Short mmCIF file of C-alpha atoms and ligand atoms in Angstrom, two decimals:
data_model
loop_
_atom_site.label_atom_id
_atom_site.label_comp_id
_atom_site.label_asym_id
_atom_site.label_seq_id
_atom_site.Cartn_x
_atom_site.Cartn_y
_atom_site.Cartn_z
CA LEU A 14 15.08 10.72 44.54
CA THR A 15 11.60 12.26 44.20
CA GLN A 16 12.86 14.22 41.23
CA VAL A 17 14.09 11.02 39.57
CA HIS A 18 10.77 9.43 40.36
CA GLN A 19 8.86 12.32 38.82
CA LEU A 20 11.08 12.20 35.76
CA LEU A 21 10.43 8.48 35.37
CA GLN A 22 6.70 9.06 35.62
CA LYS A 23 6.93 11.75 32.99
CA LEU A 24 8.88 9.42 30.70
CA GLU A 25 6.35 6.66 31.20
CA HIS A 26 3.57 9.06 30.35
CA LEU A 27 5.43 10.10 27.19
CA ALA A 28 6.01 6.47 26.19
CA CYS A 29 2.32 5.71 26.54
CA HIS A 30 1.50 8.77 24.54
CA THR A 31 3.80 7.93 21.64
CA GLU A 32 2.55 4.35 21.56
CA LYS A 33 -1.00 5.47 20.95
CA PRO A 34 -0.66 5.99 17.18
CA SER A 35 0.10 2.30 16.67
CA GLU A 36 -2.86 0.98 18.65
CA PRO A 37 -5.15 -1.18 16.54
CA ILE A 38 -8.28 0.52 15.28
CA SER A 39 -11.69 -0.64 16.52
CA GLU A 40 -14.01 -3.08 14.77
CA HIS A 41 -16.40 -0.19 14.19
CA GLN A 42 -13.68 1.95 12.57
CA LEU A 43 -12.61 -0.90 10.33
CA LEU A 44 -16.15 -1.71 9.17
CA HIS A 45 -16.70 1.97 8.51
CA ALA A 46 -13.52 2.17 6.44
CA ILE A 47 -14.47 -0.87 4.37
CA SER A 48 -18.05 0.21 3.75
CA HIS A 49 -16.95 3.76 2.87
CA ASN A 50 -14.40 2.55 0.38
CA GLU A 51 -11.47 3.97 2.36
CA ILE A 52 -9.12 1.03 1.80
CA THR A 53 -6.58 2.46 -0.62
CA PRO A 54 -3.61 0.91 -2.40
CA PHE A 55 -0.19 2.55 -2.13
CA TYR A 56 2.62 1.30 -4.31
CA GLN A 57 6.32 0.67 -3.80
CA PRO A 58 8.49 -0.43 -6.73
CA LYS A 59 11.01 -3.24 -6.92
CA VAL A 60 13.63 -2.14 -9.39
CA SER A 61 16.45 -3.71 -11.35
CA ARG A 62 19.65 -1.69 -11.34
CA ALA A 63 20.86 -3.86 -14.24
CA THR A 64 18.00 -3.08 -16.64
CA ASN A 65 16.93 0.20 -15.00
CA LYS A 66 13.34 -1.00 -15.06
CA VAL A 67 10.64 -1.23 -12.47
CA GLU A 68 10.19 -5.00 -12.47
CA SER A 69 7.17 -5.01 -10.19
CA ILE A 70 5.16 -2.81 -7.84
CA GLU A 71 4.02 -3.94 -4.42
CA VAL A 72 0.57 -2.97 -3.19
CA LEU A 73 0.60 -1.73 0.42
CA ALA A 74 -2.78 -1.22 2.08
CA ARG A 75 -3.74 2.11 3.63
CA ILE A 76 -6.94 3.46 5.13
CA ILE A 77 -7.35 7.06 4.03
CA THR A 78 -10.23 8.97 5.60
CA PRO A 79 -11.99 11.92 3.91
CA GLN A 80 -10.18 14.16 6.43
CA GLY A 81 -6.90 12.88 5.01
CA THR A 82 -5.85 10.75 7.97
CA VAL A 83 -3.72 7.81 6.85
CA PHE A 84 -3.72 4.54 8.80
CA LEU A 85 -0.86 2.12 8.21
CA PRO A 86 -1.41 -1.66 7.97
CA ASP A 87 0.01 -2.41 11.42
CA ARG A 88 -3.12 -0.74 12.82
CA PHE A 89 -5.73 -2.68 10.89
CA ILE A 90 -4.44 -5.85 9.16
CA CYS A 91 -4.34 -7.86 12.39
CA VAL A 92 -7.80 -6.56 13.31
CA ALA A 93 -9.09 -7.64 9.90
CA GLU A 94 -7.51 -11.07 10.32
CA HIS A 95 -9.15 -11.48 13.72
CA LEU A 96 -12.60 -10.42 12.54
CA ASP A 97 -12.42 -12.48 9.36
CA LEU A 98 -12.54 -9.31 7.25
CA ILE A 99 -9.15 -9.78 5.60
CA ASN A 100 -10.64 -11.28 2.42
CA LEU A 101 -12.91 -8.28 2.05
CA ILE A 102 -9.94 -5.92 2.33
CA THR A 103 -7.85 -7.97 -0.07
CA PHE A 104 -10.57 -8.09 -2.70
CA GLN A 105 -11.28 -4.36 -2.39
CA LEU A 106 -7.57 -3.66 -2.85
CA PHE A 107 -7.26 -6.18 -5.64
CA GLU A 108 -10.09 -4.53 -7.54
CA LYS A 109 -8.63 -1.01 -7.20
CA ALA A 110 -5.01 -1.99 -7.77
CA THR A 111 -5.64 -4.07 -10.88
CA ASN A 112 -7.42 -1.06 -12.39
CA ASP A 113 -4.55 1.26 -11.46
CA PHE A 114 -2.07 -1.29 -12.76
CA ILE A 115 -3.51 -1.21 -16.27
CA ASP A 116 -2.99 2.60 -16.37
CA ILE A 117 0.49 2.40 -14.87
CA LYS A 118 1.58 -0.22 -17.42
CA LYS A 119 0.22 1.87 -20.31
CA ASN A 120 1.95 4.94 -18.96
CA LEU A 121 5.33 3.26 -18.58
CA GLY A 122 5.13 1.41 -21.87
CA TYR A 123 6.68 -1.85 -20.72
CA ASN A 124 5.57 -4.97 -18.91
CA LEU A 125 5.87 -5.24 -15.18
CA LYS A 126 4.17 -7.22 -12.42
CA LEU A 127 1.85 -6.33 -9.59
CA ALA A 128 2.59 -7.76 -6.13
CA PHE A 129 0.00 -8.32 -3.40
CA ASN A 130 0.45 -9.26 0.23
CA LEU A 131 -1.65 -12.18 1.43
CA SER A 132 -2.06 -13.12 5.07
CA PRO A 133 -1.05 -16.74 5.73
CA CYS A 134 -4.57 -17.42 7.08
CA GLN A 135 -5.98 -16.65 3.63
CA LEU A 136 -4.16 -19.70 2.30
CA GLU A 137 -6.36 -21.91 4.48
CA ASP A 138 -9.13 -21.24 1.95
CA LEU A 139 -8.63 -23.72 -0.88
CA SER A 140 -10.88 -21.67 -3.17
CA CYS A 141 -8.67 -18.59 -2.89
CA PRO A 142 -6.86 -19.35 -6.21
CA ASP A 143 -10.21 -19.58 -8.06
CA LYS A 144 -11.48 -16.33 -6.53
CA LEU A 145 -8.31 -14.41 -7.38
CA ALA A 146 -8.21 -15.83 -10.91
CA LEU A 147 -11.83 -14.77 -11.49
CA ILE A 148 -11.22 -11.14 -10.45
CA LEU A 149 -8.20 -11.03 -12.74
CA LYS A 150 -10.18 -12.39 -15.65
CA LEU A 151 -12.85 -9.71 -15.12
CA ASN A 152 -10.05 -7.13 -15.28
CA ASN A 153 -8.32 -8.63 -18.31
CA LEU A 154 -5.15 -9.57 -16.45
CA LYS A 155 -3.26 -12.86 -16.37
CA PRO A 156 -2.11 -14.63 -13.19
CA SER A 157 1.43 -14.53 -14.61
CA GLU A 158 1.34 -10.74 -14.11
CA ILE A 159 0.63 -11.13 -10.40
CA ILE A 160 3.00 -11.89 -7.54
CA LEU A 161 1.52 -13.00 -4.22
CA GLU A 162 3.75 -12.17 -1.26
CA ILE A 163 3.40 -14.37 1.76
CA THR A 164 5.17 -13.80 5.04
CA GLU A 165 6.98 -16.88 6.18
CA GLN A 166 5.55 -18.12 9.44
CA HIS A 167 5.56 -21.34 11.37
CA ALA A 168 1.93 -21.65 10.24
CA LEU A 169 3.04 -22.15 6.65
CA CYS A 170 3.42 -25.85 7.41
CA SER A 171 -0.31 -26.59 7.35
CA SER A 172 -1.23 -28.94 4.52
CA ALA A 173 -4.12 -26.74 3.38
CA GLN A 174 -1.76 -23.79 3.04
CA LEU A 175 0.72 -25.81 1.02
CA GLU A 176 -2.07 -27.12 -1.18
CA THR A 177 -3.28 -23.54 -1.85
CA LEU A 178 0.26 -22.42 -2.66
CA ASN A 179 0.61 -25.25 -5.16
CA ARG A 180 -2.76 -24.46 -6.73
CA LEU A 181 -1.82 -20.80 -7.06
CA ARG A 182 1.42 -21.79 -8.72
CA ILE A 183 -0.37 -24.17 -11.11
CA ARG A 184 -2.73 -21.33 -12.02
CA GLY A 185 0.30 -19.29 -13.02
CA PHE A 186 0.67 -16.84 -10.12
CA ASP A 187 4.16 -15.95 -8.98
CA ILE A 188 4.65 -16.60 -5.28
CA SER A 189 7.03 -14.63 -3.13
CA LEU A 190 8.39 -15.56 0.28
CA ASP A 191 8.29 -12.32 2.26
CA ASP A 192 10.55 -11.33 5.17
CA PHE A 193 13.09 -14.09 4.56
CA GLY A 194 15.61 -14.31 7.37
CA VAL A 195 13.38 -13.54 10.33
CA GLY A 196 11.08 -16.55 10.10
CA PHE A 197 11.30 -20.27 9.91
CA THR A 198 12.12 -21.18 6.34
CA ASN A 199 15.76 -21.99 5.69
CA ILE A 200 17.65 -21.93 2.45
CA ASN A 201 17.31 -25.68 1.87
CA GLN A 202 13.52 -25.65 2.20
CA LEU A 203 13.35 -23.01 -0.51
CA LYS A 204 14.00 -25.66 -3.12
CA THR A 205 11.01 -27.77 -2.06
CA LEU A 206 8.43 -24.97 -1.74
CA PRO A 207 6.75 -23.45 -4.80
CA PHE A 208 8.23 -19.95 -4.43
CA THR A 209 9.34 -17.94 -7.44
CA GLU A 210 10.71 -15.02 -5.41
CA VAL A 211 12.39 -14.47 -2.06
CA LYS A 212 12.44 -11.12 -0.30
CA ILE A 213 15.34 -10.66 2.08
CA ASP A 214 14.09 -8.92 5.20
CA ARG A 215 15.30 -5.45 6.11
CA THR A 216 16.99 -6.77 9.26
CA LEU A 217 19.49 -8.60 7.02
CA ILE A 218 19.88 -5.70 4.57
CA SER A 219 20.43 -3.03 7.20
CA HIS A 220 24.21 -2.34 7.41
CA ILE A 221 24.94 -5.30 5.14
CA GLU A 222 28.14 -3.61 3.95
CA THR A 223 29.73 -4.44 7.33
CA ASP A 224 27.70 -7.46 8.45
CA GLN A 225 29.42 -10.68 7.42
CA PHE A 226 26.56 -12.90 8.55
CA SER A 227 24.09 -11.13 6.25
CA GLN A 228 26.65 -11.10 3.44
CA VAL A 229 26.96 -14.90 3.55
CA ILE A 230 23.19 -15.40 3.48
CA VAL A 231 22.69 -13.00 0.60
CA SER A 232 25.42 -14.52 -1.52
CA SER A 233 24.09 -18.06 -0.88
CA LEU A 234 20.65 -16.91 -2.01
CA VAL A 235 22.14 -15.36 -5.12
CA ASN A 236 23.89 -18.67 -5.79
CA ILE A 237 20.60 -20.54 -5.65
CA ALA A 238 18.94 -17.90 -7.80
CA THR A 239 21.51 -18.27 -10.54
CA GLN A 240 20.94 -22.05 -10.61
CA GLY A 241 17.15 -22.02 -10.68
CA ASP A 242 14.23 -19.80 -11.44
CA LEU A 243 14.19 -17.66 -8.32
CA THR A 244 14.05 -13.89 -8.10
CA ILE A 245 15.79 -12.31 -5.13
CA VAL A 246 14.62 -8.97 -3.70
CA ALA A 247 16.49 -6.92 -1.13
CA GLU A 248 13.90 -5.03 0.91
CA GLY A 249 14.17 -2.01 3.13
CA ILE A 250 17.23 -0.43 1.52
CA GLU A 251 17.64 2.86 3.35
CA ARG A 252 21.30 3.79 2.99
CA VAL A 253 23.57 4.46 0.01
CA GLU A 254 26.21 2.12 1.50
CA GLU A 255 23.71 -0.76 1.42
CA LEU A 256 22.77 -0.09 -2.20
CA GLU A 257 26.42 0.17 -3.22
CA TYR A 258 27.24 -3.13 -1.55
CA LEU A 259 24.24 -4.88 -3.13
CA ASP A 260 25.10 -3.52 -6.57
CA ARG A 261 27.66 -6.32 -7.00
CA PHE A 262 24.65 -8.65 -7.29
CA LYS A 263 22.58 -6.32 -9.43
CA GLU A 264 22.19 -8.87 -12.24
CA HIS A 265 20.40 -11.17 -9.78
CA ILE A 266 18.82 -8.96 -7.13
CA LEU A 267 15.93 -6.50 -7.31
CA MET A 268 16.13 -3.49 -5.01
CA GLN A 269 13.35 -2.05 -2.86
CA GLY A 270 13.38 0.49 -0.07
CA PHE A 271 12.90 4.08 1.04
CA LEU A 272 16.24 5.05 -0.53
CA ILE A 273 14.88 4.13 -3.96
CA CYS A 274 11.24 5.06 -3.54
CA ARG A 275 8.81 5.37 -0.64
CA PRO A 276 5.33 3.90 -1.03
CA LYS A 277 3.19 6.32 -3.04
CA GLY A 278 -0.27 6.76 -4.55
CA LYS A 279 -0.83 5.77 -8.18
CA ILE A 280 -0.18 9.17 -9.80
CA GLU A 281 2.95 9.92 -7.81
CA LEU A 282 4.30 6.43 -8.39
CA THR A 283 3.81 6.77 -12.14
CA ARG A 284 5.54 10.14 -12.13
CA TRP A 285 8.40 8.70 -10.10
CA ALA A 286 8.81 5.68 -12.39
CA LYS A 287 8.99 7.82 -15.50
CA SER A 288 11.58 10.23 -14.15
CA TRP A 289 13.65 7.49 -12.51
CA LEU A 290 14.72 6.20 -15.92
CA HIS A 291 16.61 9.37 -16.70
P1 C2E B 2 5.85 -5.99 4.17
O1 C2E B 2 5.04 -6.75 3.18
O2 C2E B 2 7.12 -6.59 4.63
O3 C2E B 2 6.06 -4.56 3.50
C1 C2E B 2 7.19 -3.75 3.73
C2 C2E B 2 6.92 -2.67 4.75
O4 C2E B 2 8.12 -1.96 5.00
C3 C2E B 2 5.93 -1.63 4.30
O5 C2E B 2 5.31 -1.11 5.47
C4 C2E B 2 6.83 -0.57 3.67
O6 C2E B 2 6.25 0.72 3.66
C5 C2E B 2 7.99 -0.61 4.61
N1 C2E B 2 9.25 -0.24 3.97
C6 C2E B 2 9.58 -0.25 2.65
N2 C2E B 2 10.84 0.18 2.45
C7 C2E B 2 11.33 0.49 3.67
C8 C2E B 2 12.58 1.03 4.14
O7 C2E B 2 13.51 1.30 3.38
N3 C2E B 2 12.69 1.22 5.47
C9 C2E B 2 11.68 0.95 6.36
N4 C2E B 2 11.89 1.20 7.63
N5 C2E B 2 10.49 0.44 5.95
C10 C2E B 2 10.32 0.23 4.63
P2 C2E B 2 3.73 -0.96 5.58
O8 C2E B 2 3.14 -0.42 4.31
O9 C2E B 2 3.44 -0.23 6.84
O10 C2E B 2 3.23 -2.46 5.70
C11 C2E B 2 3.55 -3.25 6.82
C12 C2E B 2 3.14 -4.68 6.63
O11 C2E B 2 1.71 -4.80 6.56
C13 C2E B 2 3.63 -5.29 5.33
O12 C2E B 2 4.98 -5.69 5.48
C14 C2E B 2 2.67 -6.45 5.16
O13 C2E B 2 3.09 -7.56 5.93
C15 C2E B 2 1.40 -5.91 5.76
N6 C2E B 2 0.48 -5.50 4.66
C16 C2E B 2 0.47 -4.37 3.91
N7 C2E B 2 -0.53 -4.38 3.01
C17 C2E B 2 -1.17 -5.58 3.18
C18 C2E B 2 -2.28 -6.20 2.53
O14 C2E B 2 -2.90 -5.69 1.58
N8 C2E B 2 -2.65 -7.44 2.98
C19 C2E B 2 -1.97 -8.07 4.00
N9 C2E B 2 -2.39 -9.27 4.38
N10 C2E B 2 -0.92 -7.51 4.62
C20 C2E B 2 -0.52 -6.28 4.22
CA1 CA B 3 5.41 -7.67 1.25
CA1 CA B 4 8.74 -7.80 3.77
CA1 CA B 5 7.20 -7.32 7.09
#
């Protein structure tokens, strides 16, 4: 019994130890990262298997220290939201990514879109559409080249958030409903909200080739997409079986996931996109 007890203690110790890497960073660390320009955009493509093109690239925030340590968003986005620093991070990323985007577009030689993640709390700010449009203008980009990805949450019901979404749409931004399937929006609501894209969450995509529930949801979404002006993205594709199943919808669905391409820095992403065509 003591041996079992000791073993349990050891396991507990191990569990604590492995959890450490995902602890949120401190306010001090975050401020340091922002002021030292360490917020860095990584990019993950959304591709069409029908046209063989990269239709858009999603910006994923990283903190990269001079020592080369990489912090993932789950360690700092919630901290930034809490401390009201999320706008600062978004605008720093926006600035860097729009610059990169101009080079990537030139390099690939065809038009594609750039997708940003916005925190739902940022939609509370009614001037957010004006601010984003101004940065774009300074960088010679049009709102129609930008997709704003917003995670569906219960909070999306606030009237300020809906108003901001509508204003963004009127300005010409594309708006994407992120993580569809794990939140609160259902398929019927999709028609009343100003979304131009829906991203099906990885939990529905994982093992879709054998999961009838997910199959029904995905084919209903594809049905809606073919009727209206809605882009469907399958996110988190990790297995060949998933990609092969989804290929039956390839005229209507964009593919994204580690199987196709992991998030990468600008140069690597460009290299990947050029070789992927062949
Ligand atoms: P998300 O927007 O749903 O982004 C997808 C996440 O899944 C990314 O994690 C991506 O690296 C990961 N992913 C992509 N393909 C696969 C796959 O095949 N398998 C698995 N297991 N994972 C995959 P990441 O970069 O750690 O970002 C996590 C979340 O942090 C994002 O989820 C997004 O909600 C948030 N985030 C990232 N950048 C920003 C940002 O600039 N602003 C805000 N507000 N949130 C951000
Ligand atoms: Ca996203
Ligand atoms: Ca997502
Ligand atoms: Ca997510």
